[in-house]
PDB file of C-alpha atoms in Angstrom:
ATOM      1  CA  LEU A   1     247.062-137.428  35.097  1.00 94.00           C
ATOM      2  CA  SER A   2     246.015-136.654  38.844  1.00 91.00           C
ATOM      3  CA  ASN A   3     247.378-133.094  38.399  1.00 91.00           C
ATOM      4  CA  GLY A   4     244.536-132.492  35.853  1.00 93.00           C
ATOM      5  CA  GLN A   5     246.701-132.814  32.575  1.00 94.00           C
ATOM      6  CA  THR A   6     245.583-135.000  29.646  1.00 95.00           C
ATOM      7  CA  PHE A   7     247.682-136.192  26.840  1.00 94.00           C
ATOM      8  CA  SER A   8     246.747-138.253  23.751  1.00 93.00           C
ATOM      9  CA  THR A   9     248.479-139.695  20.622  1.00 92.00           C
ATOM     10  CA  HIS A  10     247.756-141.600  17.687  1.00 92.00           C
ATOM     11  CA  ASN A  11     251.171-143.329  17.760  1.00 92.00           C
ATOM     12  CA  ASP A  12     252.532-146.226  19.834  1.00 92.00           C
ATOM     13  CA  THR A  13     254.408-144.003  22.141  1.00 94.00           C
ATOM     14  CA  LEU A  14     253.279-141.013  24.335  1.00 93.00           C
ATOM     15  CA  THR A  15     256.075-138.870  25.759  1.00 94.00           C
ATOM     16  CA  PHE A  16     255.827-135.859  28.148  1.00 94.00           C
ATOM     17  CA  ASP A  17     257.612-134.039  30.711  1.00 94.00           C
ATOM     18  CA  GLU A  18     256.777-133.731  34.504  1.00 95.00           C
ATOM     19  CA  PRO A  19     258.688-132.479  37.470  1.00 95.00           C
ATOM     20  CA  ASN A  20     259.535-134.904  40.231  1.00 96.00           C
ATOM     21  CA  GLY A  21     256.552-136.085  42.213  1.00 95.00           C
ATOM     22  CA  SER A  22     254.040-138.907  42.269  1.00 96.00           C
ATOM     23  CA  TYR A  23     251.331-139.157  39.795  1.00 96.00           C
ATOM     24  CA  ASN A  24     248.067-141.173  39.418  1.00 96.00           C
ATOM     25  CA  TYR A  25     246.831-141.841  35.698  1.00 96.00           C
ATOM     26  CA  THR A  26     243.885-143.299  33.997  1.00 95.00           C
ATOM     27  CA  ILE A  27     244.233-144.745  30.398  1.00 95.00           C
ATOM     28  CA  GLY A  28     241.637-144.788  27.809  1.00 92.00           C
ATOM     29  CA  THR A  29     240.943-144.751  23.975  1.00 92.00           C
ATOM     30  CA  ASP A  30     238.351-143.345  21.686  1.00 90.00           C
ATOM     31  CA  ASN A  31     238.295-146.702  19.644  1.00 88.00           C
ATOM     32  CA  LYS A  32     235.754-148.714  21.715  1.00 83.00           C
ATOM     33  CA  ASP A  33     236.794-151.898  20.108  1.00 88.00           C
ATOM     34  CA  TYR A  34     239.732-152.008  22.505  1.00 91.00           C
ATOM     35  CA  SER A  35     240.131-151.276  26.212  1.00 92.00           C
ATOM     36  CA  PRO A  36     243.340-150.968  28.240  1.00 94.00           C
ATOM     37  CA  ALA A  37     244.270-154.118  30.202  1.00 92.00           C
ATOM     38  CA  GLU A  38     244.829-151.788  33.160  1.00 93.00           C
ATOM     39  CA  TYR A  39     242.781-148.728  33.309  1.00 92.00           C
ATOM     40  CA  SER A  40     244.727-146.778  35.938  1.00 95.00           C
ATOM     41  CA  GLY A  41     247.974-146.882  37.761  1.00 95.00           C
ATOM     42  CA  SER A  42     250.749-144.596  39.270  1.00 95.00           C
ATOM     43  CA  PHE A  43     254.283-143.522  38.670  1.00 95.00           C
ATOM     44  CA  THR A  44     256.930-141.594  40.603  1.00 96.00           C
ATOM     45  CA  VAL A  45     259.260-139.205  38.862  1.00 96.00           C
ATOM     46  CA  ASN A  46     262.547-139.021  40.981  1.00 96.00           C
ATOM     47  CA  GLY A  47     265.352-137.322  38.855  1.00 95.00           C
ATOM     48  CA  THR A  48     265.196-139.889  36.103  1.00 95.00           C
ATOM     49  CA  SER A  49     262.804-140.775  33.053  1.00 95.00           C
ATOM     50  CA  VAL A  50     260.078-143.317  33.775  1.00 96.00           C
ATOM     51  CA  SER A  51     258.632-145.680  31.234  1.00 95.00           C
ATOM     52  CA  LYS A  52     255.277-147.544  31.691  1.00 95.00           C
ATOM     53  CA  SER A  53     253.887-150.024  29.134  1.00 94.00           C
ATOM     54  CA  VAL A  54     250.239-149.964  28.330  1.00 94.00           C
ATOM     55  CA  ILE A  55     248.562-152.835  26.572  1.00 95.00           C
ATOM     56  CA  PHE A  56     245.252-152.557  24.960  1.00 94.00           C
ATOM     57  CA  ASN A  57     242.893-155.692  24.227  1.00 94.00           C
ATOM     58  CA  LEU A  58     240.147-156.322  21.740  1.00 94.00           C
ATOM     59  CA  VAL A  59     236.810-156.005  23.508  1.00 95.00           C
ATOM     60  CA  THR A  60     234.748-159.219  22.910  1.00 95.00           C
ATOM     61  CA  TYR A  61     231.328-160.162  23.926  1.00 96.00           C
ATOM     62  CA  GLU A  62     229.731-163.519  24.909  1.00 97.00           C
ATOM     63  CA  VAL A  63     227.931-165.272  21.999  1.00 97.00           C
ATOM     64  CA  MET A  64     225.745-168.274  23.209  1.00 97.00           C
ATOM     65  CA  PHE A  65     224.149-170.879  21.030  1.00 97.00           C
ATOM     66  CA  GLN A  66     221.539-172.851  22.891  1.00 96.00           C
ATOM     67  CA  GLU A  67     220.254-175.957  21.480  1.00 96.00           C
ATOM     68  CA  SER A  68     217.070-177.932  22.411  1.00 96.00           C
ATOM     69  CA  GLY A  69     215.893-181.334  20.942  1.00 95.00           C
ATOM     70  CA  LEU A  70     218.974-183.381  20.859  1.00 96.00           C
ATOM     71  CA  PRO A  71     219.355-186.402  22.908  1.00 94.00           C
ATOM     72  CA  ALA A  72     221.550-185.637  26.147  1.00 94.00           C
ATOM     73  CA  GLY A  73     225.354-186.012  25.348  1.00 94.00           C
ATOM     74  CA  THR A  74     224.968-185.655  21.595  1.00 95.00           C
ATOM     75  CA  PHE A  75     227.997-183.955  19.841  1.00 96.00           C
ATOM     76  CA  TRP A  76     227.011-180.818  17.874  1.00 97.00           C
ATOM     77  CA  TYR A  77     229.015-177.884  16.387  1.00 97.00           C
ATOM     78  CA  VAL A  78     228.806-174.174  15.367  1.00 97.00           C
ATOM     79  CA  ASN A  79     231.102-172.932  12.527  1.00 97.00           C
ATOM     80  CA  ILE A  80     231.713-169.153  12.034  1.00 96.00           C
ATOM     81  CA  ASN A  81     232.685-167.594   8.834  1.00 94.00           C
ATOM     82  CA  ASN A  82     235.969-166.326  10.410  1.00 91.00           C
ATOM     83  CA  GLY A  83     237.248-169.902  10.446  1.00 93.00           C
ATOM     84  CA  GLN A  84     236.494-170.661  14.104  1.00 95.00           C
ATOM     85  CA  SER A  85     234.765-173.853  15.201  1.00 97.00           C
ATOM     86  CA  PHE A  86     233.102-174.415  18.617  1.00 97.00           C
ATOM     87  CA  SER A  87     231.534-177.855  19.658  1.00 97.00           C
ATOM     88  CA  GLY A  88     230.087-179.608  22.578  1.00 96.00           C
ATOM     89  CA  THR A  89     227.732-182.107  24.007  1.00 96.00           C
ATOM     90  CA  GLY A  90     225.823-179.882  26.509  1.00 95.00           C
ATOM     91  CA  THR A  91     222.818-177.808  25.490  1.00 96.00           C
ATOM     92  CA  THR A  92     225.067-174.486  25.146  1.00 97.00           C
ATOM     93  CA  ILE A  93     228.117-173.464  23.196  1.00 98.00           C
ATOM     94  CA  THR A  94     229.542-170.273  24.522  1.00 97.00           C
ATOM     95  CA  PHE A  95     232.208-168.197  22.914  1.00 97.00           C
ATOM     96  CA  ASN A  96     233.475-164.569  22.556  1.00 96.00           C
ATOM     97  CA  GLU A  97     233.550-162.389  19.565  1.00 96.00           C
ATOM     98  CA  PRO A  98     234.471-158.768  18.995  1.00 95.00           C
ATOM     99  CA  ASN A  99     231.821-156.276  17.359  1.00 93.00           C
ATOM    100  CA  GLY A 100     231.013-157.470  13.790  1.00 94.00           C
ATOM    101  CA  THR A 101     228.716-159.409  11.581  1.00 96.00           C
ATOM    102  CA  TYR A 102     229.029-163.287  11.435  1.00 97.00           C
ATOM    103  CA  SER A 103     227.600-165.877   9.478  1.00 97.00           C
ATOM    104  CA  TYR A 104     227.303-169.389  11.154  1.00 97.00           C
ATOM    105  CA  ALA A 105     226.540-173.158  10.179  1.00 97.00           C
ATOM    106  CA  VAL A 106     225.426-175.618  12.895  1.00 97.00           C
ATOM    107  CA  GLY A 107     225.108-179.384  12.775  1.00 94.00           C
ATOM    108  CA  THR A 108     225.417-182.557  14.783  1.00 95.00           C
ATOM    109  CA  GLU A 109     227.302-185.823  14.115  1.00 92.00           C
ATOM    110  CA  ASN A 110     224.025-187.669  14.774  1.00 92.00           C
ATOM    111  CA  LYS A 111     222.379-187.303  11.039  1.00 89.00           C
ATOM    112  CA  GLU A 112     219.131-188.414  12.451  1.00 92.00           C
ATOM    113  CA  TYR A 113     218.724-184.749  13.559  1.00 94.00           C
ATOM    114  CA  LYS A 114     218.375-181.421  11.901  1.00 93.00           C
ATOM    115  CA  SER A 115     218.376-177.918  13.104  1.00 93.00           C
ATOM    116  CA  SER A 116     215.453-175.641  12.624  1.00 88.00           C
ATOM    117  CA  ASN A 117     217.887-173.024  11.359  1.00 88.00           C
ATOM    118  CA  PRO A 118     221.212-174.705  10.226  1.00 94.00           C
ATOM    119  CA  SER A 119     222.891-171.384   9.042  1.00 95.00           C
ATOM    120  CA  GLY A 120     222.239-167.770   9.555  1.00 95.00           C
ATOM    121  CA  ILE A 121     223.781-164.347  10.599  1.00 95.00           C
ATOM    122  CA  PHE A 122     224.238-162.678  13.951  1.00 95.00           C
ATOM    123  CA  THR A 123     225.729-159.254  14.773  1.00 95.00           C
ATOM    124  CA  VAL A 124     227.621-158.413  17.809  1.00 95.00           C
ATOM    125  CA  ASN A 125     227.419-154.797  18.640  1.00 92.00           C
ATOM    126  CA  GLY A 126     228.447-153.673  22.169  1.00 90.00           C
ATOM    127  CA  GLU A 127     226.940-156.528  23.939  1.00 92.00           C
ATOM    128  CA  GLY A 128     226.460-160.450  24.133  1.00 92.00           C
ATOM    129  CA  PHE A 129     224.247-162.319  21.430  1.00 94.00           C
ATOM    130  CA  ASN A 130     222.212-165.309  21.991  1.00 95.00           C
ATOM    131  CA  VAL A 131     220.999-167.864  19.334  1.00 94.00           C
ATOM    132  CA  SER A 132     218.299-170.410  20.035  1.00 94.00           C
ATOM    133  CA  LEU A 133     218.235-173.477  18.006  1.00 94.00           C
ATOM    134  CA  THR A 134     215.854-176.341  17.792  1.00 95.00           C
ATOM    135  CA  PHE A 135     216.995-179.872  16.639  1.00 95.00           C
ATOM    136  CA  SER A 136     214.390-182.323  15.410  1.00 94.00           C
ATOM    137  CA  LEU A 137     214.261-185.947  14.453  1.00 92.00           C
ATOM    138  CA  ILE A 138     214.346-186.328  10.779  1.00 91.00           C
ATOM    139  CA  THR A 139     211.193-188.308   9.700  1.00 91.00           C
ATOM    140  CA  PHE A 140     210.127-189.813   6.449  1.00 93.00           C
ATOM    141  CA  LYS A 141     206.610-190.335   5.329  1.00 95.00           C
ATOM    142  CA  VAL A 142     205.501-194.041   5.526  1.00 96.00           C
ATOM    143  CA  THR A 143     202.257-194.936   3.622  1.00 96.00           C
ATOM    144  CA  PHE A 144     200.104-198.285   3.843  1.00 96.00           C
ATOM    145  CA  SER A 145     197.645-198.767   1.009  1.00 96.00           C
ATOM    146  CA  GLU A 146     194.777-201.506   1.127  1.00 94.00           C
ATOM    147  CA  THR A 147     192.887-203.106  -1.389  1.00 94.00           C
ATOM    148  CA  GLY A 148     189.692-205.050  -1.178  1.00 94.00           C
ATOM    149  CA  LEU A 149     187.666-203.246   1.563  1.00 94.00           C
ATOM    150  CA  HIS A 150     184.398-201.531   0.669  1.00 93.00           C
ATOM    151  CA  SER A 151     184.791-197.865   0.424  1.00 91.00           C
ATOM    152  CA  GLY A 152     184.313-196.072   3.621  1.00 92.00           C
ATOM    153  CA  THR A 153     185.204-199.253   5.618  1.00 94.00           C
ATOM    154  CA  LEU A 154     187.475-198.422   8.752  1.00 96.00           C
ATOM    155  CA  TRP A 155     190.622-200.185   8.961  1.00 96.00           C
ATOM    156  CA  TYR A 156     193.679-199.960  11.435  1.00 95.00           C
ATOM    157  CA  LEU A 157     197.491-200.151  11.718  1.00 95.00           C
ATOM    158  CA  ASN A 158     199.107-200.762  14.850  1.00 95.00           C
ATOM    159  CA  LEU A 159     202.945-200.519  15.159  1.00 94.00           C
ATOM    160  CA  SER A 160     205.050-202.230  17.710  1.00 91.00           C
ATOM    161  CA  ASN A 161     206.250-199.108  18.982  1.00 89.00           C
ATOM    162  CA  GLY A 162     202.604-198.431  20.442  1.00 93.00           C
ATOM    163  CA  GLN A 163     201.419-196.053  17.616  1.00 94.00           C
ATOM    164  CA  SER A 164     198.016-196.881  16.255  1.00 96.00           C
ATOM    165  CA  PHE A 165     196.431-195.304  12.969  1.00 96.00           C
ATOM    166  CA  SER A 166     193.115-195.819  11.405  1.00 95.00           C
ATOM    167  CA  SER A 167     191.554-194.685   8.060  1.00 95.00           C
ATOM    168  CA  ASP A 168     188.279-195.242   6.117  1.00 95.00           C
ATOM    169  CA  SER A 169     190.136-194.209   2.881  1.00 95.00           C
ATOM    170  CA  LYS A 170     192.417-196.413   0.935  1.00 95.00           C
ATOM    171  CA  THR A 171     195.573-195.360   2.612  1.00 95.00           C
ATOM    172  CA  ILE A 172     197.050-194.391   5.998  1.00 96.00           C
ATOM    173  CA  SER A 173     200.218-192.107   5.968  1.00 95.00           C
ATOM    174  CA  PHE A 174     202.349-191.143   8.900  1.00 95.00           C
ATOM    175  CA  LEU A 175     205.879-190.037   9.670  1.00 92.00           C
ATOM    176  CA  GLU A 176     208.666-192.053  11.316  1.00 91.00           C
ATOM    177  CA  PRO A 177     212.438-191.683  11.825  1.00 88.00           C
ATOM    178  CA  ASN A 178     215.052-194.258  10.364  1.00 87.00           C
ATOM    179  CA  GLY A 179     214.393-197.553  12.130  1.00 87.00           C
ATOM    180  CA  SER A 180     212.907-201.172  11.947  1.00 91.00           C
ATOM    181  CA  TYR A 181     209.047-201.453  12.815  1.00 92.00           C
ATOM    182  CA  SER A 182     206.719-204.358  13.245  1.00 93.00           C
ATOM    183  CA  TYR A 183     203.028-203.880  12.429  1.00 94.00           C
TER     184      TYR A 183
END
């Protein structure tokens, strides 16, 4: 109180007596996972009891998942072990969590892409937390094998998408995503 008095309780109600007058007060708690909705206020005692309500809210911190590699507008999601799920089509998904340790799983509806870290753990401890993800196109090994050329003869493979490969061995191998290609 503004008159220098301090009161505390472990209960839902705190009661004390004061003479008539106007008082300013501040509210706090030793449990830093919670904070009062209003830190301060005032009241006036004028021959009758005064009742004030205090609301404590769980303190949360911003958690940001930031992706790179997905085509613009691609739907992706973050699932948290506490049952929450967040999704979006931009490069960031942001939400708030209280202090704690959380496991997550990420993915996208576009199954041609995978995340470099599709699952993991993060800890919120008194400040925000950022998780960076890189999605990459899933590719598969394609191999062309030749027969009939003399050993060490250079041969070429040109794809309709502009890629060119050459080899002086019996095979040419490269990675490509799902799709149809002419050669």
